[in-house]
MMTF fields as JSON, N, C-alpha, C and O atoms, coordinates in Angstrom:
{
  "mmtfVersion": "1.0.0",
  "mmtfProducer": "UNKNOWN",
  "numBonds": 315,
  "numAtoms": 316,
  "numGroups": 79,
  "numChains": 1,
  "numModels": 1,
  "chainsPerModel": [1],
  "groupsPerChain": [79],
  "chainIdList": ["A"],
  "bondAtomList": [4, 2, 8, 6, 12, 10, 16, 14, 20, 18, 24, 22, 28, 26, 32, 30, 36, 34, 40, 38, 44, 42, 48, 46, 52, 50, 56, 54, 60, 58, 64, 62, 68, 66, 72, 70, 76, 74, 80, 78, 84, 82, 88, 86, 92, 90, 96, 94, 100, 98, 104, 102, 108, 106, 112, 110, 116, 114, 120, 118, 124, 122, 128, 126, 132, 130, 136, 134, 140, 138, 144, 142, 148, 146, 152, 150, 156, 154, 160, 158, 164, 162, 168, 166, 172, 170, 176, 174, 180, 178, 184, 182, 188, 186, 192, 190, 196, 194, 200, 198, 204, 202, 208, 206, 212, 210, 216, 214, 220, 218, 224, 222, 228, 226, 232, 230, 236, 234, 240, 238, 244, 242, 248, 246, 252, 250, 256, 254, 260, 258, 264, 262, 268, 266, 272, 270, 276, 274, 280, 278, 284, 282, 288, 286, 292, 290, 296, 294, 300, 298, 304, 302, 308, 306, 312, 310],
  "bondOrderList": [1, 1, 1, 1, 1, 1, 1, 1, 1, 1, 1, 1, 1, 1, 1, 1, 1, 1, 1, 1, 1, 1, 1, 1, 1, 1, 1, 1, 1, 1, 1, 1, 1, 1, 1, 1, 1, 1, 1, 1, 1, 1, 1, 1, 1, 1, 1, 1, 1, 1, 1, 1, 1, 1, 1, 1, 1, 1, 1, 1, 1, 1, 1, 1, 1, 1, 1, 1, 1, 1, 1, 1, 1, 1, 1, 1, 1, 1],
  "groupList": [{"groupName": "MET", "atomNameList": ["N", "CA", "C", "O"], "elementList": ["N", "C", "C", "O"], "formalChargeList": [0, 0, 0, 0], "bondAtomList": [1, 0, 2, 1, 3, 2], "bondOrderList": [1, 1, 2], "singleLetterCode": "M", "chemCompType": "L-PEPTIDE LINKING"}, {"groupName": "LEU", "atomNameList": ["N", "CA", "C", "O"], "elementList": ["N", "C", "C", "O"], "formalChargeList": [0, 0, 0, 0], "bondAtomList": [1, 0, 2, 1, 3, 2], "bondOrderList": [1, 1, 2], "singleLetterCode": "L", "chemCompType": "L-PEPTIDE LINKING"}, {"groupName": "VAL", "atomNameList": ["N", "CA", "C", "O"], "elementList": ["N", "C", "C", "O"], "formalChargeList": [0, 0, 0, 0], "bondAtomList": [1, 0, 2, 1, 3, 2], "bondOrderList": [1, 1, 2], "singleLetterCode": "V", "chemCompType": "L-PEPTIDE LINKING"}, {"groupName": "SER", "atomNameList": ["N", "CA", "C", "O"], "elementList": ["N", "C", "C", "O"], "formalChargeList": [0, 0, 0, 0], "bondAtomList": [1, 0, 2, 1, 3, 2], "bondOrderList": [1, 1, 2], "singleLetterCode": "S", "chemCompType": "L-PEPTIDE LINKING"}, {"groupName": "ARG", "atomNameList": ["N", "CA", "C", "O"], "elementList": ["N", "C", "C", "O"], "formalChargeList": [0, 0, 0, 0], "bondAtomList": [1, 0, 2, 1, 3, 2], "bondOrderList": [1, 1, 2], "singleLetterCode": "R", "chemCompType": "L-PEPTIDE LINKING"}, {"groupName": "LYS", "atomNameList": ["N", "CA", "C", "O"], "elementList": ["N", "C", "C", "O"], "formalChargeList": [0, 0, 0, 0], "bondAtomList": [1, 0, 2, 1, 3, 2], "bondOrderList": [1, 1, 2], "singleLetterCode": "K", "chemCompType": "L-PEPTIDE LINKING"}, {"groupName": "GLY", "atomNameList": ["N", "CA", "C", "O"], "elementList": ["N", "C", "C", "O"], "formalChargeList": [0, 0, 0, 0], "bondAtomList": [1, 0, 2, 1, 3, 2], "bondOrderList": [1, 1, 2], "singleLetterCode": "G", "chemCompType": "PEPTIDE LINKING"}, {"groupName": "GLU", "atomNameList": ["N", "CA", "C", "O"], "elementList": ["N", "C", "C", "O"], "formalChargeList": [0, 0, 0, 0], "bondAtomList": [1, 0, 2, 1, 3, 2], "bondOrderList": [1, 1, 2], "singleLetterCode": "E", "chemCompType": "L-PEPTIDE LINKING"}, {"groupName": "THR", "atomNameList": ["N", "CA", "C", "O"], "elementList": ["N", "C", "C", "O"], "formalChargeList": [0, 0, 0, 0], "bondAtomList": [1, 0, 2, 1, 3, 2], "bondOrderList": [1, 1, 2], "singleLetterCode": "T", "chemCompType": "L-PEPTIDE LINKING"}, {"groupName": "ILE", "atomNameList": ["N", "CA", "C", "O"], "elementList": ["N", "C", "C", "O"], "formalChargeList": [0, 0, 0, 0], "bondAtomList": [1, 0, 2, 1, 3, 2], "bondOrderList": [1, 1, 2], "singleLetterCode": "I", "chemCompType": "L-PEPTIDE LINKING"}, {"groupName": "GLN", "atomNameList": ["N", "CA", "C", "O"], "elementList": ["N", "C", "C", "O"], "formalChargeList": [0, 0, 0, 0], "bondAtomList": [1, 0, 2, 1, 3, 2], "bondOrderList": [1, 1, 2], "singleLetterCode": "Q", "chemCompType": "L-PEPTIDE LINKING"}, {"groupName": "ASP", "atomNameList": ["N", "CA", "C", "O"], "elementList": ["N", "C", "C", "O"], "formalChargeList": [0, 0, 0, 0], "bondAtomList": [1, 0, 2, 1, 3, 2], "bondOrderList": [1, 1, 2], "singleLetterCode": "D", "chemCompType": "L-PEPTIDE LINKING"}, {"groupName": "ALA", "atomNameList": ["N", "CA", "C", "O"], "elementList": ["N", "C", "C", "O"], "formalChargeList": [0, 0, 0, 0], "bondAtomList": [1, 0, 2, 1, 3, 2], "bondOrderList": [1, 1, 2], "singleLetterCode": "A", "chemCompType": "L-PEPTIDE LINKING"}, {"groupName": "PRO", "atomNameList": ["N", "CA", "C", "O"], "elementList": ["N", "C", "C", "O"], "formalChargeList": [0, 0, 0, 0], "bondAtomList": [1, 0, 2, 1, 3, 2], "bondOrderList": [1, 1, 2], "singleLetterCode": "P", "chemCompType": "L-PEPTIDE LINKING"}, {"groupName": "HIS", "atomNameList": ["N", "CA", "C", "O"], "elementList": ["N", "C", "C", "O"], "formalChargeList": [0, 0, 0, 0], "bondAtomList": [1, 0, 2, 1, 3, 2], "bondOrderList": [1, 1, 2], "singleLetterCode": "H", "chemCompType": "L-PEPTIDE LINKING"}, {"groupName": "PHE", "atomNameList": ["N", "CA", "C", "O"], "elementList": ["N", "C", "C", "O"], "formalChargeList": [0, 0, 0, 0], "bondAtomList": [1, 0, 2, 1, 3, 2], "bondOrderList": [1, 1, 2], "singleLetterCode": "F", "chemCompType": "L-PEPTIDE LINKING"}, {"groupName": "TYR", "atomNameList": ["N", "CA", "C", "O"], "elementList": ["N", "C", "C", "O"], "formalChargeList": [0, 0, 0, 0], "bondAtomList": [1, 0, 2, 1, 3, 2], "bondOrderList": [1, 1, 2], "singleLetterCode": "Y", "chemCompType": "L-PEPTIDE LINKING"}, {"groupName": "ASN", "atomNameList": ["N", "CA", "C", "O"], "elementList": ["N", "C", "C", "O"], "formalChargeList": [0, 0, 0, 0], "bondAtomList": [1, 0, 2, 1, 3, 2], "bondOrderList": [1, 1, 2], "singleLetterCode": "N", "chemCompType": "L-PEPTIDE LINKING"}],
  "groupTypeList": [0, 1, 2, 1, 3, 4, 5, 5, 6, 7, 8, 9, 2, 9, 10, 11, 10, 9, 7, 2, 8, 9, 1, 3, 2, 7, 6, 11, 8, 2, 4, 2, 6, 9, 3, 12, 13, 13, 14, 9, 11, 9, 15, 4, 5, 7, 9, 16, 1, 3, 9, 10, 7, 12, 17, 4, 7, 3, 12, 2, 13, 10, 13, 12, 17, 15, 7, 12, 1, 0, 14, 4, 1, 4, 6, 17, 10, 5, 5],
  "groupIdList": [1, 2, 3, 4, 5, 6, 7, 8, 9, 10, 11, 12, 13, 14, 15, 16, 17, 18, 19, 20, 21, 22, 23, 24, 25, 26, 27, 28, 29, 30, 31, 32, 33, 34, 35, 36, 37, 38, 39, 40, 41, 42, 43, 44, 45, 46, 47, 48, 49, 50, 51, 52, 53, 54, 55, 56, 57, 58, 59, 60, 61, 62, 63, 64, 65, 66, 67, 68, 69, 70, 71, 72, 73, 74, 75, 76, 77, 78, 79],
  "secStructList": [7, 7, 7, 7, 7, 7, 7, 6, 6, 7, 3, 3, 3, 3, 6, 6, 6, 3, 3, 3, 3, 3, 3, 3, 3, 3, 6, 6, 3, 3, 3, 3, 3, 3, 3, 7, 7, 6, 6, 1, 7, 7, 7, 7, 2, 2, 2, 2, 2, 2, 2, 2, 2, 2, 2, 2, 2, 2, 2, 1, 7, 7, 2, 2, 2, 2, 2, 2, 2, 2, 2, 2, 2, 2, 2, 2, 2, 2, 7],
  "xCoordList": [83.197, 84.387, 84.11, 83.63, 84.407, 84.311, 85.589, 86.684, 85.47, 86.627, 86.596, 85.61, 87.683, 87.777, 89.024, 90.03, 88.951, 90.127, 90.625, 89.836, 91.925, 92.534, 93.813, 94.444, 94.189, 95.441, 96.414, 96.03, 97.675, 98.701, 98.254, 97.834, 98.358, 97.988, 96.538, 96.165, 95.717, 94.312, 94.134, 94.93, 93.073, 92.86, 91.47, 90.514, 91.393, 90.121, 89.965, 90.926, 88.768, 88.501, 87.565, 86.554, 87.928, 87.127, 86.673, 87.5, 85.377, 84.738, 85.376, 85.603, 85.66, 86.169, 87.494, 88.016, 88.051, 89.258, 90.451, 91.592, 90.216, 91.287, 91.361, 90.358, 92.57, 92.792, 93.819, 94.891, 93.48, 94.381, 94.733, 93.86, 96.025, 96.479, 97.402, 98.291, 97.185, 98.068, 99.292, 99.181, 100.462, 101.691, 102.404, 102.914, 102.437, 103.079, 102.617, 102.148, 102.767, 102.463, 103.631, 103.915, 104.313, 105.444, 105.281, 105.539, 104.859, 104.617, 103.483, 102.378, 103.772, 102.767, 102.757, 101.992, 103.597, 103.71, 103.035, 103.282, 102.176, 101.487, 101.935, 101.824, 102.44, 102.788, 101.588, 101.054, 101.173, 99.975, 100.377, 101.115, 99.894, 100.087, 98.774, 97.707, 98.861, 97.652, 97.793, 98.768, 96.831, 96.775, 95.583, 94.452, 95.861, 94.79, 95.134, 96.299, 94.126, 94.388, 95.306, 95.327, 96.069, 97.034, 96.412, 97.098, 95.145, 94.529, 94.115, 93.655, 94.277, 93.931, 95.212, 96.121, 95.273, 96.43, 96.325, 95.251, 97.451, 97.495, 98.643, 99.781, 98.342, 99.337, 99.199, 98.105, 100.323, 100.231, 99.579, 99.77, 98.815, 98.038, 98.927, 98.563, 100.092, 100.947, 101.463, 101.65, 101.692, 102.116, 100.943, 101.114, 99.757, 98.558, 98.287, 97.99, 98.387, 98.159, 99.223, 98.915, 100.464, 101.538, 101.273, 101.504, 100.793, 100.453, 99.313, 99.363, 98.292, 97.172, 97.652, 97.231, 98.528, 99.036, 99.843, 99.708, 100.674, 101.464, 100.543, 100.807, 99.476, 98.515, 97.816, 97.612, 97.45, 96.816, 97.773, 97.372, 99.033, 100.023, 100.267, 100.429, 100.292, 100.558, 99.352, 99.496, 98.166, 96.967, 96.841, 96.074, 97.573, 97.521, 98.42, 99.609, 97.872, 98.706, 99.803, 99.571, 100.984, 102.097, 101.953, 101.77, 102.026, 101.782, 102.638, 102.112, 103.93, 104.802, 104.395, 104.301, 104.155, 103.765, 102.394, 102.165, 101.491, 100.15, 100.204, 99.554, 100.974, 101.1, 101.723, 101.269, 102.746, 103.382, 102.39, 102.362, 101.591, 100.585, 99.553, 99.19, 99.08, 98.088, 98.67, 97.979, 99.923, 100.584, 100.639, 100.354, 101.003, 101.07, 99.689, 99.544, 98.674, 97.319, 96.83, 96.217, 97.097, 96.692, 97.414, 96.831, 98.678, 99.458, 98.891, 98.893, 98.405, 97.816, 96.476, 96.088, 95.751, 94.433, 94.557, 93.651, 95.647, 95.822, 96.128, 95.92, 96.609, 96.989, 95.805, 95.963],
  "yCoordList": [23.277, 22.464, 21.33, 21.56, 20.135, 18.971, 18.89, 18.952, 18.754, 18.645, 17.268, 16.894, 16.516, 15.171, 15.066, 15.726, 14.244, 13.937, 12.562, 11.625, 12.436, 11.17, 10.992, 11.969, 9.756, 9.433, 8.863, 8.507, 8.783, 8.213, 6.841, 5.98, 6.663, 5.393, 5.317, 4.391, 6.263, 6.256, 6.967, 7.829, 6.586, 7.034, 7.632, 7.255, 8.576, 9.158, 8.794, 8.898, 8.367, 8.004, 9.045, 9.415, 9.516, 10.507, 9.908, 9.592, 9.753, 9.248, 7.976, 7.888, 7.025, 5.707, 5.733, 4.672, 6.904, 6.978, 7.592, 7.348, 8.368, 9.105, 8.679, 8.668, 8.33, 7.994, 8.948, 9.155, 9.522, 10.419, 9.729, 9.46, 9.446, 8.722, 9.611, 10.268, 9.625, 10.357, 9.474, 8.381, 9.96, 9.185, 9.436, 8.506, 10.696, 11.015, 12.379, 13.22, 12.564, 13.851, 14.171, 13.433, 15.295, 15.726, 17.213, 18.058, 17.521, 18.916, 19.487, 18.945, 20.602, 21.248, 20.698, 21.171, 19.707, 19.18, 17.823, 16.907, 17.721, 16.462, 16.018, 16.786, 14.795, 14.24, 13.452, 12.587, 13.776, 13.194, 12.478, 13.028, 11.253, 10.524, 10.515, 10.309, 10.743, 10.788, 9.787, 9.828, 8.893, 7.95, 8.336, 8.416, 8.577, 8.989, 8.49, 8.222, 8.364, 7.97, 8.984, 10.154, 8.541, 9.43, 10.661, 11.668, 10.605, 11.75, 12.868, 13.924, 12.637, 13.65, 14.349, 13.716, 15.669, 16.459, 16.786, 17.128, 16.678, 17.005, 17.989, 17.702, 19.159, 20.196, 20.746, 20.769, 21.189, 22.028, 23.33, 23.764, 23.953, 25.135, 26.249, 26.892, 26.495, 27.585, 27.315, 28.253, 26.06, 25.703, 25.873, 26.403, 25.427, 25.568, 27.033, 27.367, 27.91, 29.337, 29.92, 30.771, 29.47, 29.926, 29.513, 30.297, 28.299, 27.818, 28.654, 29.042, 28.931, 29.755, 31.136, 31.648, 31.738, 33.07, 33.042, 33.94, 32.031, 31.904, 31.732, 32.292, 30.968, 30.785, 32.099, 32.408, 32.874, 34.173, 35.102, 35.792, 35.12, 35.989, 35.579, 36.436, 34.286, 33.836, 34.056, 34.057, 34.241, 34.459, 35.914, 36.208, 36.817, 38.232, 38.439, 38.124, 38.966, 39.168, 40.188, 41.225, 39.877, 40.803, 41.859, 41.499, 43.142, 44.2, 44.07, 44.188, 43.833, 43.747, 42.569, 42.701, 41.429, 40.239, 40.43, 40.003, 41.07, 41.294, 42.228, 41.98, 43.29, 44.228, 43.542, 43.753, 42.733, 42.021, 41.066, 40.945, 40.401, 39.493, 40.258, 39.835, 41.377, 42.168, 42.696, 42.725, 43.107, 43.589, 42.475, 42.707, 41.28, 40.143, 39.811, 39.515, 39.862, 39.551, 40.601, 40.259, 41.856, 42.914, 42.778, 43.025, 42.387, 42.179, 41.057, 41.144, 40.003, 38.864, 39.225, 38.665, 40.151, 40.542, 41.328, 41.278, 42.047, 42.887, 42.054, 42.523, 40.854, 40.02, 39.414, 38.69],
  "zCoordList": [135.04, 135.141, 136.116, 137.226, 135.708, 136.585, 137.406, 136.847, 138.707, 139.594, 140.243, 140.878, 140.078, 140.637, 141.507, 141.247, 142.526, 143.339, 142.928, 142.804, 142.716, 142.337, 143.131, 143.536, 143.351, 144.027, 143.002, 141.888, 143.4, 142.529, 142.025, 142.798, 140.698, 140.077, 139.633, 138.913, 140.043, 139.641, 138.301, 137.926, 137.587, 136.214, 136.043, 136.723, 135.112, 134.678, 133.208, 132.445, 132.794, 131.404, 130.798, 131.395, 129.58, 128.876, 127.548, 126.692, 127.377, 126.15, 125.594, 124.388, 126.414, 126.01, 125.254, 124.914, 124.981, 124.16, 124.868, 124.476, 125.882, 126.538, 128.005, 128.719, 128.433, 129.832, 130.42, 129.851, 131.56, 132.275, 133.591, 134.417, 133.774, 134.96, 135.782, 135.24, 137.083, 137.994, 138.23, 138.784, 137.802, 137.927, 139.248, 139.873, 139.67, 140.946, 141.436, 140.668, 142.734, 143.356, 144.279, 145.223, 143.991, 144.816, 145.118, 144.261, 146.316, 146.678, 145.839, 145.818, 145.139, 144.287, 142.865, 142.024, 142.592, 141.226, 141.102, 141.887, 140.093, 139.798, 138.412, 137.456, 138.286, 136.973, 136.478, 137.173, 135.246, 134.651, 133.371, 132.553, 133.194, 131.942, 131.177, 131.756, 129.86, 129.035, 127.904, 127.153, 127.777, 126.661, 125.802, 126.281, 124.504, 123.593, 122.192, 121.899, 121.324, 119.939, 119.257, 119.639, 118.248, 117.591, 116.931, 116.757, 116.564, 115.89, 116.852, 116.418, 118.142, 119.129, 119.578, 120.114, 119.352, 119.761, 121.241, 121.736, 121.947, 123.365, 123.564, 123.195, 124.151, 124.376, 125.788, 126.352, 126.355, 127.556, 127.115, 125.979, 127.995, 127.599, 127.057, 126.073, 127.676, 127.205, 125.792, 125.017, 125.452, 124.095, 123.132, 122.034, 123.536, 122.716, 122.385, 121.238, 123.387, 123.168, 122.235, 121.4, 122.371, 121.488, 120.045, 119.124, 119.843, 118.495, 117.914, 116.747, 118.718, 118.248, 117.823, 116.786, 118.615, 118.296, 117.003, 116.172, 116.825, 115.597, 114.391, 113.327, 114.546, 113.453, 113.108, 111.934, 114.136, 113.876, 113.136, 112.199, 113.555, 112.912, 111.462, 110.593, 111.2, 109.83, 108.912, 107.689, 109.495, 108.689, 108.237, 107.32, 108.86, 108.487, 107.274, 107.331, 106.175, 104.987, 105.257, 105.877, 104.785, 104.905, 103.819, 102.657, 104.143, 103.159, 101.904, 100.797, 102.039, 100.863, 99.992, 98.771, 100.604, 99.849, 99.208, 98.077, 99.933, 99.416, 98.209, 97.193, 98.326, 97.202, 95.992, 94.867, 96.198, 95.093, 94.43, 93.205, 95.229, 94.681, 93.866, 92.768, 94.394, 93.669, 92.355, 91.337, 92.378, 91.17, 90.118, 88.943, 90.548, 89.627, 89.075, 87.889, 89.938, 89.474, 88.474, 87.462, 88.754, 87.824, 86.495, 85.439, 86.544, 85.323, 84.476, 83.248, 85.117, 84.395, 83.804, 82.779, 84.424, 83.902, 82.605, 81.773, 82.415, 81.235, 79.989, 78.87, 80.163, 79.009, 78.327, 77.343]
}
């Protein structure tokens, strides 16, 4: 992990496309502004992890739906 110190108003540039600017520092809270191309998704980590979990859950076949699909497929094979 790269660790950098920045002051309010200072910016970090990542691969010519992403700029991270320190907007304010108040106690333990740092406000960060991020400028990036529209094709780059930016999420808070807790939101990113929630999205990953939802994707994993949706990828697991639901037993009732899976059985219904298999029944339909078997029915089509007999014709």
